[in-house]
mmCIF file of C-alpha atoms and ligand atoms in Angstrom:
data_model
loop_
_atom_site.group_PDB
_atom_site.id
_atom_site.type_symbol
_atom_site.label_atom_id
_atom_site.label_comp_id
_atom_site.label_asym_id
_atom_site.label_seq_id
_atom_site.Cartn_x
_atom_site.Cartn_y
_atom_site.Cartn_z
ATOM 1 C CA MET A 226 152.102 49.771 179.315
ATOM 2 C CA PRO A 227 152.881 49.981 175.341
ATOM 3 C CA THR A 228 150.767 48.637 173.386
ATOM 4 C CA THR A 229 151.068 47.775 169.692
ATOM 5 C CA ILE A 230 148.549 50.067 168.461
ATOM 6 C CA PRO A 231 148.515 54.324 168.889
ATOM 7 C CA ILE A 232 145.934 54.319 171.406
ATOM 8 C CA ARG A 233 144.969 57.321 173.474
ATOM 9 C CA THR A 234 143.318 57.754 176.646
ATOM 10 C CA VAL A 235 142.766 59.891 180.264
ATOM 11 C CA ILE A 236 141.373 58.175 182.828
ATOM 12 C CA SER A 237 140.726 60.045 185.737
ATOM 13 C CA PRO A 238 138.754 59.831 189.027
ATOM 14 C CA GLY A 239 135.052 59.501 190.113
ATOM 15 C CA ARG A 240 133.903 61.949 191.214
ATOM 16 C CA TYR A 241 136.282 65.497 192.550
ATOM 17 C CA VAL A 242 134.766 66.926 196.063
ATOM 18 C CA GLN A 243 137.019 70.373 196.119
ATOM 19 C CA GLY A 244 135.365 73.313 198.982
ATOM 20 C CA PRO A 245 135.670 75.234 202.726
ATOM 21 C CA GLY A 246 134.060 72.247 205.201
ATOM 22 C CA ALA A 247 133.676 69.834 202.408
ATOM 23 C CA ILE A 248 134.426 67.683 205.561
ATOM 24 C CA THR A 249 131.173 67.578 206.928
ATOM 25 C CA LYS A 250 129.649 65.530 203.809
ATOM 26 C CA LEU A 251 132.833 63.607 203.818
ATOM 27 C CA GLY A 252 129.599 60.564 204.909
ATOM 28 C CA GLU A 253 127.017 61.532 201.988
ATOM 29 C CA TYR A 254 129.930 61.018 199.455
ATOM 30 C CA LEU A 255 130.680 57.747 201.181
ATOM 31 C CA ALA A 256 127.728 56.337 201.193
ATOM 32 C CA PRO A 257 126.748 55.601 198.152
ATOM 33 C CA ILE A 258 130.221 53.639 197.879
ATOM 34 C CA GLY A 259 130.183 51.521 200.308
ATOM 35 C CA SER A 260 128.470 50.497 203.589
ATOM 36 C CA THR A 261 131.959 49.137 206.150
ATOM 37 C CA PRO A 262 134.656 52.121 205.165
ATOM 38 C CA LEU A 263 138.136 51.878 207.288
ATOM 39 C CA LEU A 264 140.133 55.020 208.156
ATOM 40 C CA VAL A 265 143.084 55.331 207.892
ATOM 41 C CA SER A 266 145.261 58.723 209.385
ATOM 42 C CA ASP A 267 148.042 59.298 211.243
ATOM 43 C CA ASP A 268 147.223 61.093 214.575
ATOM 44 C CA VAL A 269 148.319 64.944 213.451
ATOM 45 C CA VAL A 270 145.221 64.716 211.031
ATOM 46 C CA TRP A 271 143.019 62.581 212.779
ATOM 47 C CA GLY A 272 143.218 65.354 215.691
ATOM 48 C CA PHE A 273 142.390 68.089 213.515
ATOM 49 C CA VAL A 274 139.296 66.257 210.553
ATOM 50 C CA GLY A 275 138.372 63.919 213.704
ATOM 51 C CA HIS A 276 135.854 65.683 215.104
ATOM 52 C CA ASP A 277 134.614 65.838 211.925
ATOM 53 C CA VAL A 278 134.910 63.064 210.183
ATOM 54 C CA GLU A 279 132.463 61.223 213.031
ATOM 55 C CA ALA A 280 129.508 63.133 213.196
ATOM 56 C CA SER A 281 130.096 63.920 209.039
ATOM 57 C CA LEU A 282 129.713 59.345 209.546
ATOM 58 C CA ALA A 283 127.954 58.401 211.857
ATOM 59 C CA ALA A 284 124.980 61.706 210.355
ATOM 60 C CA ALA A 285 125.160 58.830 207.442
ATOM 61 C CA GLY A 286 124.559 56.038 209.741
ATOM 62 C CA LEU A 287 128.470 54.957 208.329
ATOM 63 C CA PRO A 288 130.478 53.171 211.216
ATOM 64 C CA VAL A 289 133.369 54.743 212.290
ATOM 65 C CA ARG A 290 136.992 52.429 212.116
ATOM 66 C CA ARG A 291 140.610 54.302 211.707
ATOM 67 C CA GLU A 292 143.460 52.737 211.623
ATOM 68 C CA LYS A 293 147.003 55.238 212.240
ATOM 69 C CA PHE A 294 149.179 55.799 209.301
ATOM 70 C CA ASN A 295 152.802 55.207 210.024
ATOM 71 C CA GLY A 296 154.140 57.427 207.969
ATOM 72 C CA ILE A 297 156.521 56.304 204.742
ATOM 73 C CA PRO A 298 154.446 53.674 202.197
ATOM 74 C CA THR A 299 156.383 50.845 202.172
ATOM 75 C CA SER A 300 155.689 47.470 200.626
ATOM 76 C CA GLY A 301 155.368 46.480 204.160
ATOM 77 C CA GLU A 302 152.837 48.887 205.444
ATOM 78 C CA ILE A 303 151.701 48.275 202.554
ATOM 79 C CA ASP A 304 150.654 45.345 203.211
ATOM 80 C CA ARG A 305 149.885 45.125 207.312
ATOM 81 C CA LEU A 306 147.109 47.767 205.974
ATOM 82 C CA VAL A 307 145.270 45.087 203.568
ATOM 83 C CA ALA A 308 144.855 42.535 207.279
ATOM 84 C CA VAL A 309 143.526 46.091 208.470
ATOM 85 C CA ILE A 310 141.171 45.699 205.966
ATOM 86 C CA ALA A 311 140.582 42.132 206.021
ATOM 87 C CA ASP A 312 140.076 42.143 210.486
ATOM 88 C CA ALA A 313 137.697 45.110 209.646
ATOM 89 C CA GLY A 314 135.029 43.513 207.175
ATOM 90 C CA ALA A 315 136.036 47.328 205.155
ATOM 91 C CA ASP A 316 133.941 47.016 201.565
ATOM 92 C CA VAL A 317 136.339 51.162 201.318
ATOM 93 C CA VAL A 318 138.846 52.368 202.802
ATOM 94 C CA VAL A 319 139.710 56.205 203.168
ATOM 95 C CA ALA A 320 142.436 58.411 203.008
ATOM 96 C CA LEU A 321 142.633 61.319 205.126
ATOM 97 C CA GLY A 322 146.490 63.222 204.439
ATOM 98 C CA GLY A 323 148.614 63.601 202.886
ATOM 99 C CA GLY A 324 150.627 62.038 199.542
ATOM 100 C CA SER A 325 151.784 59.452 201.999
ATOM 101 C CA THR A 326 148.729 58.352 203.570
ATOM 102 C CA ILE A 327 147.064 58.044 200.186
ATOM 103 C CA ASP A 328 149.604 55.943 197.966
ATOM 104 C CA ALA A 329 149.788 53.500 201.607
ATOM 105 C CA VAL A 330 145.551 53.937 201.191
ATOM 106 C CA LYS A 331 144.769 53.441 197.711
ATOM 107 C CA SER A 332 147.671 50.706 197.225
ATOM 108 C CA ALA A 333 146.266 48.819 199.914
ATOM 109 C CA GLY A 334 142.615 49.038 198.361
ATOM 110 C CA PHE A 335 143.987 47.796 195.446
ATOM 111 C CA LEU A 336 145.695 44.742 197.472
ATOM 112 C CA ALA A 337 142.485 44.134 199.174
ATOM 113 C CA GLY A 338 139.994 43.352 196.282
ATOM 114 C CA ILE A 339 138.069 46.900 197.267
ATOM 115 C CA ARG A 340 137.224 50.759 196.620
ATOM 116 C CA TRP A 341 139.355 53.692 197.560
ATOM 117 C CA VAL A 342 138.924 57.576 198.486
ATOM 118 C CA THR A 343 141.156 59.836 198.768
ATOM 119 C CA VAL A 344 141.062 62.662 201.530
ATOM 120 C CA PRO A 345 143.972 65.132 201.470
ATOM 121 C CA SER A 346 143.843 67.323 203.698
ATOM 122 C CA VAL A 347 146.542 70.035 202.270
ATOM 123 C CA ALA A 348 147.099 70.545 198.347
ATOM 124 C CA SER A 349 150.386 69.995 198.446
ATOM 125 C CA THR A 350 150.492 66.827 195.377
ATOM 126 C CA ASP A 351 148.683 65.534 192.440
ATOM 127 C CA ALA A 352 148.287 61.961 194.050
ATOM 128 C CA PRO A 353 144.970 62.727 195.324
ATOM 129 C CA THR A 354 143.419 62.202 191.131
ATOM 130 C CA SER A 355 145.525 59.430 190.016
ATOM 131 C CA ALA A 356 145.783 55.211 189.217
ATOM 132 C CA LEU A 357 149.493 55.064 190.467
ATOM 133 C CA ALA A 358 150.925 55.088 193.472
ATOM 134 C CA VAL A 359 154.743 55.802 194.699
ATOM 135 C CA ILE A 360 156.332 52.631 197.063
ATOM 136 C CA TYR A 361 159.042 54.069 199.374
ATOM 137 C CA THR A 362 161.402 51.448 200.977
ATOM 138 C CA GLU A 363 161.715 52.188 204.616
ATOM 139 C CA ASP A 364 165.092 54.618 204.096
ATOM 140 C CA GLY A 365 163.013 56.671 202.365
ATOM 141 C CA ALA A 366 163.988 55.757 198.614
ATOM 142 C CA PHE A 367 161.842 56.006 195.341
ATOM 143 C CA GLU A 368 161.608 51.987 194.856
ATOM 144 C CA GLU A 369 158.204 51.987 192.509
ATOM 145 C CA TYR A 370 155.428 52.456 190.382
ATOM 146 C CA ARG A 371 152.389 51.376 191.150
ATOM 147 C CA PHE A 372 149.427 51.408 188.891
ATOM 148 C CA PHE A 373 145.633 50.591 190.075
ATOM 149 C CA PRO A 374 142.199 49.696 187.223
ATOM 150 C CA ARG A 375 140.555 52.852 189.379
ATOM 151 C CA ASN A 376 141.337 55.835 190.168
ATOM 152 C CA PRO A 377 139.899 56.546 193.200
ATOM 153 C CA ASP A 378 136.206 56.388 193.716
ATOM 154 C CA LEU A 379 135.447 59.808 195.127
ATOM 155 C CA VAL A 380 138.633 62.199 196.036
ATOM 156 C CA LEU A 381 136.977 64.987 198.709
ATOM 157 C CA ILE A 382 138.637 68.520 199.805
ATOM 158 C CA ASP A 383 137.873 70.929 202.565
ATOM 159 C CA SER A 384 139.618 74.126 200.988
ATOM 160 C CA GLN A 385 138.674 75.210 205.114
ATOM 161 C CA LEU A 386 141.962 72.530 205.474
ATOM 162 C CA VAL A 387 144.413 73.222 202.505
ATOM 163 C CA ALA A 388 144.303 76.581 205.033
ATOM 164 C CA ASN A 389 144.862 75.836 207.908
ATOM 165 C CA ALA A 390 147.627 74.149 207.386
ATOM 166 C CA PRO A 391 150.662 75.687 206.909
ATOM 167 C CA ALA A 392 151.339 77.365 202.958
ATOM 168 C CA ALA A 393 154.122 75.460 202.796
ATOM 169 C CA PHE A 394 152.413 72.914 202.039
ATOM 170 C CA LEU A 395 150.838 75.057 199.076
ATOM 171 C CA ALA A 396 153.589 75.821 197.461
ATOM 172 C CA ALA A 397 155.024 72.012 197.842
ATOM 173 C CA GLY A 398 151.830 71.591 195.257
ATOM 174 C CA VAL A 399 152.663 74.910 193.138
ATOM 175 C CA GLY A 400 155.920 73.067 192.822
ATOM 176 C CA ASP A 401 154.474 70.048 192.430
ATOM 177 C CA ALA A 402 151.647 71.089 189.364
ATOM 178 C CA LEU A 403 154.180 73.251 187.762
ATOM 179 C CA ALA A 404 156.091 70.729 186.624
ATOM 180 C CA THR A 405 153.135 68.922 185.391
ATOM 181 C CA TRP A 406 152.866 70.960 181.963
ATOM 182 C CA LEU A 407 156.528 71.017 181.151
ATOM 183 C CA GLU A 408 156.203 67.584 181.478
ATOM 184 C CA ALA A 409 153.333 67.000 179.916
ATOM 185 C CA ARG A 410 154.411 69.688 177.402
ATOM 186 C CA ALA A 411 157.768 67.072 176.555
ATOM 187 C CA THR A 412 155.654 64.151 176.245
ATOM 188 C CA SER A 413 153.300 65.625 173.548
ATOM 189 C CA ARG A 414 156.750 66.536 171.783
ATOM 190 C CA SER A 415 157.984 63.194 171.718
ATOM 191 C CA ASN A 416 154.875 60.748 171.208
ATOM 192 C CA SER A 417 155.288 58.807 174.178
ATOM 193 C CA ASN A 418 153.312 56.564 176.307
ATOM 194 C CA THR A 419 151.598 58.405 179.547
ATOM 195 C CA MET A 420 151.229 57.165 183.323
ATOM 196 C CA ALA A 421 147.441 56.636 181.991
ATOM 197 C CA GLY A 422 148.795 53.506 179.319
ATOM 198 C CA GLY A 423 148.771 55.287 176.607
ATOM 199 C CA LEU A 424 149.524 58.080 174.325
ATOM 200 C CA PRO A 425 148.712 61.705 174.736
ATOM 201 C CA THR A 426 145.409 63.888 174.535
ATOM 202 C CA GLU A 427 144.140 67.091 173.874
ATOM 203 C CA THR A 428 142.317 67.143 177.031
ATOM 204 C CA GLY A 429 144.896 65.835 179.555
ATOM 205 C CA THR A 430 147.922 68.122 177.584
ATOM 206 C CA ALA A 431 145.402 70.837 177.651
ATOM 207 C CA LEU A 432 144.326 70.444 181.712
ATOM 208 C CA ALA A 433 148.622 70.756 182.819
ATOM 209 C CA ARG A 434 148.204 73.915 180.404
ATOM 210 C CA LEU A 435 145.345 74.773 182.304
ATOM 211 C CA SER A 436 146.881 74.276 186.039
ATOM 212 C CA TRP A 437 150.284 76.412 184.412
ATOM 213 C CA ASP A 438 148.124 79.684 184.180
ATOM 214 C CA VAL A 439 146.076 79.368 187.066
ATOM 215 C CA LEU A 440 149.325 79.003 188.640
ATOM 216 C CA TRP A 441 150.554 81.902 187.186
ATOM 217 C CA GLU A 442 148.100 83.466 187.877
ATOM 218 C CA ASN A 443 147.159 83.242 191.305
ATOM 219 C CA ALA A 444 149.900 80.952 193.518
ATOM 220 C CA LEU A 445 151.434 84.272 195.245
ATOM 221 C CA PRO A 446 147.906 85.874 196.137
ATOM 222 C CA ALA A 447 146.341 82.278 197.055
ATOM 223 C CA LEU A 448 150.418 81.813 200.149
ATOM 224 C CA ASP A 449 149.220 85.182 200.330
ATOM 225 C CA ALA A 450 145.859 85.000 201.776
ATOM 226 C CA VAL A 451 146.729 81.344 203.102
ATOM 227 C CA ARG A 452 149.097 82.843 205.741
ATOM 228 C CA ASP A 453 145.616 84.049 207.055
ATOM 229 C CA HIS A 454 144.494 81.372 206.811
ATOM 230 C CA VAL A 455 141.635 82.682 204.630
ATOM 231 C CA VAL A 456 139.622 80.973 201.485
ATOM 232 C CA THR A 457 139.678 83.383 199.115
ATOM 233 C CA PRO A 458 138.765 82.562 195.364
ATOM 234 C CA SER A 459 142.485 82.634 194.357
ATOM 235 C CA VAL A 460 143.189 79.869 196.919
ATOM 236 C CA GLU A 461 140.051 77.696 195.500
ATOM 237 C CA LYS A 462 141.688 78.084 192.157
ATOM 238 C CA VAL A 463 145.324 76.663 193.151
ATOM 239 C CA ILE A 464 143.692 74.031 195.636
ATOM 240 C CA GLU A 465 142.412 73.466 191.807
ATOM 241 C CA ALA A 466 145.706 73.420 190.142
ATOM 242 C CA ASN A 467 147.349 71.421 192.526
ATOM 243 C CA THR A 468 145.506 68.413 193.358
ATOM 244 C CA LEU A 469 142.568 67.813 190.092
ATOM 245 C CA LEU A 470 144.248 69.953 187.119
ATOM 246 C CA SER A 471 147.821 68.490 188.196
ATOM 247 C CA GLY A 472 145.810 64.744 189.167
ATOM 248 C CA LEU A 473 144.883 64.540 186.093
ATOM 249 C CA GLY A 474 147.697 66.274 183.846
ATOM 250 C CA PHE A 475 150.622 64.362 185.110
ATOM 251 C CA GLU A 476 147.987 60.790 184.835
ATOM 252 C CA SER A 477 146.866 61.544 181.142
ATOM 253 C CA GLY A 478 149.527 63.972 179.917
ATOM 254 C CA GLY A 479 152.649 62.499 180.909
ATOM 255 C CA LEU A 480 155.838 62.311 183.501
ATOM 256 C CA ALA A 481 158.339 63.094 181.935
ATOM 257 C CA ALA A 482 162.457 64.359 183.354
ATOM 258 C CA ALA A 483 160.805 66.291 186.466
ATOM 259 C CA HIS A 484 159.871 63.874 188.368
ATOM 260 C CA ALA A 485 162.088 61.661 186.959
ATOM 261 C CA ILE A 486 165.152 63.517 187.830
ATOM 262 C CA HIS A 487 162.474 63.703 191.854
ATOM 263 C CA ASN A 488 162.840 59.888 192.217
ATOM 264 C CA GLY A 489 166.739 60.006 191.669
ATOM 265 C CA LEU A 490 166.526 62.776 194.061
ATOM 266 C CA THR A 491 165.902 59.861 196.395
ATOM 267 C CA ALA A 492 169.640 58.904 195.806
ATOM 268 C CA ALA A 493 170.941 61.650 198.044
ATOM 269 C CA PRO A 494 169.854 61.344 201.823
ATOM 270 C CA GLN A 495 170.578 65.132 201.683
ATOM 271 C CA THR A 496 167.162 65.442 200.298
ATOM 272 C CA HIS A 497 165.044 63.585 201.956
ATOM 273 C CA GLY A 498 163.089 65.719 204.671
ATOM 274 C CA LEU A 499 162.770 67.265 201.354
ATOM 275 C CA ALA A 500 158.706 68.162 200.400
ATOM 276 C CA HIS A 501 157.494 65.670 196.838
ATOM 277 C CA GLY A 502 157.016 69.046 195.375
ATOM 278 C CA GLN A 503 160.775 70.878 196.953
ATOM 279 C CA LYS A 504 162.608 68.271 194.448
ATOM 280 C CA VAL A 505 160.334 68.138 192.207
ATOM 281 C CA ASN A 506 160.738 71.831 191.050
ATOM 282 C CA ILE A 507 164.203 70.780 190.481
ATOM 283 C CA GLY A 508 163.302 68.450 188.553
ATOM 284 C CA SER A 509 161.119 71.264 186.386
ATOM 285 C CA ILE A 510 165.046 73.383 186.371
ATOM 286 C CA THR A 511 166.783 71.167 185.437
ATOM 287 C CA GLN A 512 164.427 69.522 182.680
ATOM 288 C CA LEU A 513 164.243 73.547 181.296
ATOM 289 C CA VAL A 514 168.128 73.160 180.688
ATOM 290 C CA LEU A 515 168.573 69.519 179.337
ATOM 291 C CA GLU A 516 166.302 70.872 176.900
ATOM 292 C CA GLY A 517 167.637 74.331 176.023
ATOM 293 C CA ALA A 518 164.119 76.038 176.852
ATOM 294 C CA PRO A 519 164.647 80.057 176.281
ATOM 295 C CA THR A 520 166.828 81.992 178.948
ATOM 296 C CA ALA A 521 163.544 84.053 178.704
ATOM 297 C CA ASP A 522 161.815 81.011 180.781
ATOM 298 C CA ILE A 523 164.497 79.532 181.981
ATOM 299 C CA ARG A 524 164.413 82.916 183.939
ATOM 300 C CA ASP A 525 160.948 83.295 184.985
ATOM 301 C CA PHE A 526 160.657 80.007 186.081
ATOM 302 C CA ILE A 527 163.277 80.084 188.176
ATOM 303 C CA GLU A 528 162.520 84.685 189.838
ATOM 304 C CA PHE A 529 159.265 83.192 189.869
ATOM 305 C CA THR A 530 159.089 79.559 192.275
ATOM 306 C CA THR A 531 161.751 81.501 194.447
ATOM 307 C CA ARG A 532 158.424 83.830 195.016
ATOM 308 C CA VAL A 533 156.138 80.804 195.701
ATOM 309 C CA GLY A 534 159.061 80.008 198.145
ATOM 310 C CA LEU A 535 160.696 76.643 196.159
ATOM 311 C CA PRO A 536 164.180 75.080 195.899
ATOM 312 C CA THR A 537 166.076 76.376 192.802
ATOM 313 C CA THR A 538 169.051 75.807 193.492
ATOM 314 C CA LEU A 539 171.788 72.682 195.194
ATOM 315 C CA THR A 540 171.875 74.327 198.309
ATOM 316 C CA GLU A 541 168.698 74.130 198.839
ATOM 317 C CA ILE A 542 168.815 70.743 198.822
ATOM 318 C CA GLY A 543 171.174 70.038 200.939
ATOM 319 C CA LEU A 544 173.362 69.536 197.698
ATOM 320 C CA SER A 545 175.814 71.517 195.566
ATOM 321 C CA ALA A 546 177.761 71.025 192.860
ATOM 322 C CA ASP A 547 180.287 69.065 194.089
ATOM 323 C CA SER A 548 178.721 66.771 195.555
ATOM 324 C CA PRO A 549 179.809 62.932 194.393
ATOM 325 C CA GLU A 550 175.581 61.978 195.101
ATOM 326 C CA LEU A 551 174.825 63.876 191.840
ATOM 327 C CA THR A 552 175.933 59.864 190.061
ATOM 328 C CA GLN A 553 173.985 58.412 191.517
ATOM 329 C CA VAL A 554 171.417 60.621 190.971
ATOM 330 C CA ALA A 555 171.733 61.321 187.115
ATOM 331 C CA GLU A 556 171.477 57.204 187.070
ATOM 332 C CA LEU A 557 168.844 56.308 189.165
ATOM 333 C CA ALA A 558 166.908 59.239 186.944
ATOM 334 C CA THR A 559 168.344 57.414 183.793
ATOM 335 C CA VAL A 560 167.244 53.538 184.208
ATOM 336 C CA PRO A 561 165.101 51.840 181.955
ATOM 337 C CA GLY A 562 161.367 52.970 182.175
ATOM 338 C CA GLU A 563 162.432 55.765 183.435
ATOM 339 C CA THR A 564 159.739 59.645 183.149
ATOM 340 C CA ILE A 565 163.441 61.081 181.344
ATOM 341 C CA HIS A 566 163.434 58.955 178.417
ATOM 342 C CA ALA A 567 159.411 60.594 177.822
ATOM 343 C CA MET A 568 162.200 63.279 176.698
ATOM 344 C CA PRO A 569 161.102 64.170 172.938
ATOM 345 C CA PHE A 570 165.366 63.121 172.683
ATOM 346 C CA ALA A 571 167.262 61.428 173.936
ATOM 347 C CA VAL A 572 169.223 61.615 177.849
ATOM 348 C CA ARG A 573 171.610 60.301 179.291
ATOM 349 C CA ALA A 574 173.771 60.354 183.165
ATOM 350 C CA VAL A 575 176.337 62.961 182.218
ATOM 351 C CA ASP A 576 173.269 65.220 180.998
ATOM 352 C CA VAL A 577 171.381 65.228 183.758
ATOM 353 C CA VAL A 578 175.210 65.918 186.150
ATOM 354 C CA ALA A 579 175.857 68.089 183.894
ATOM 355 C CA ALA A 580 171.843 70.310 184.180
ATOM 356 C CA LEU A 581 171.848 69.439 187.935
ATOM 357 C CA LYS A 582 175.783 71.612 188.162
ATOM 358 C CA SER A 583 174.385 74.378 185.968
ATOM 359 C CA ILE A 584 171.621 75.167 187.830
ATOM 360 C CA GLU A 585 173.667 76.197 191.322
ATOM 361 C CA ARG A 586 174.936 79.286 189.344
ATOM 362 C CA LEU A 587 172.415 79.176 186.503
ATOM 363 C CA SER A 588 169.808 80.899 189.908
ATOM 364 C CA ARG A 589 172.597 81.919 192.501
ATOM 365 C CA ARG A 590 173.055 84.644 189.072
ATOM 366 C CA ILE A 591 169.072 85.263 187.442
ATOM 367 C CA ARG A 592 168.702 85.786 192.370
ATOM 368 C CA ALA A 593 170.660 88.042 192.647
ATOM 369 C CA GLU A 594 169.809 89.512 189.144
ATOM 370 C CA ALA A 595 165.851 89.865 190.719
ATOM 371 C CA LYS A 596 167.428 91.224 193.964
ATOM 372 C CA LEU A 597 165.935 88.227 195.461
ATOM 373 C CA PRO A 598 167.450 86.776 198.171
ATOM 374 C CA GLU A 599 170.237 84.448 198.687
ATOM 375 C CA PRO A 600 169.541 80.963 198.939
ATOM 376 C CA VAL A 601 169.666 79.295 202.921
ATOM 377 C CA ALA A 602 171.249 75.541 202.730
ATOM 378 C CA TYR A 603 168.670 73.145 203.117
ATOM 379 C CA VAL A 604 170.240 70.606 205.898
ATOM 380 C CA ALA A 605 168.266 66.910 206.300
ATOM 381 C CA HIS A 606 167.813 66.079 209.916
ATOM 382 C CA GLN A 607 169.487 63.418 210.843
ATOM 383 C CA HIS A 608 167.011 59.633 211.662
HETATM 384 ZN ZN1 LIG B 181 153.997 65.006 191.241
#
């Protein structure tokens, strides 16, 4: 959103709730927002949370109507949900699930003119708190960002549910959240507009930095704990960093190259089965290379994110330095309006191709020097 005067702004959800067993309080927090909720989740998530959600809503005197989410936040799926909202006479729509469910529900709630609430079942992205959604084509390629005039009225996350899920979800969230500081730092240096529709504030930039610090301190012990499905103080801190700090930090601190490169990677079908945060991590390393970041910083980032379990080579996202798709990836990442243009210097597609190609050999050497495992090739499952 271009502005003619230098507006600085921060936006945020109305309330954020986090804790073990928080799902059992959903009805209590939902009741002040609406009287006729529509719950949206896929069958897997509903299998985990349905019982507690029904009991919680019943205790708060709220009716239970649940609609199945069909998997990809496409414009067709969103329009279908808008029709279901109208049919149900709902005054609030509740997303229970991961980033895809959440993005579809935010979009549908906005189009239907009602309020929306997010209940992430995993801490794998920073989608839950924001006032925007990423829309994909039926094939899973990035289509557009949609912006809304409001953030969710409520974000509620149950730490025990997060700990019960495979640790790979939390690791992906760490990848998404580490990018937040790299991108907010770049946006601050270039004094570019953020996703919140203004220049970055000290607040947005500081929250992005806090997310980074919390993760460097807590991500590895939190992942250990989640492998045993237990909630420790480290797990709570990482859930907050992945969800709230990263959400506020990316939206009000700014996105730059890492997410644009993620969006570009959707042009390579080989990467489609990977989590958002896994692809974002390749974007973060590519951004560091584009910036000419200090060699020690790049080394530390590659070593740390390898230990987290994130991809740090093209091999691990189904590509190689010779993949012809790298050109399309770079072209999509640098289209006009992409957040890569918030970098404090001009970035051309050829620069992105060079940086992407370079990370294969760079990461392999750094991993070998640190005695970390060699990359294992990722093979996308065919549809
Ligand atoms: Zn993200």
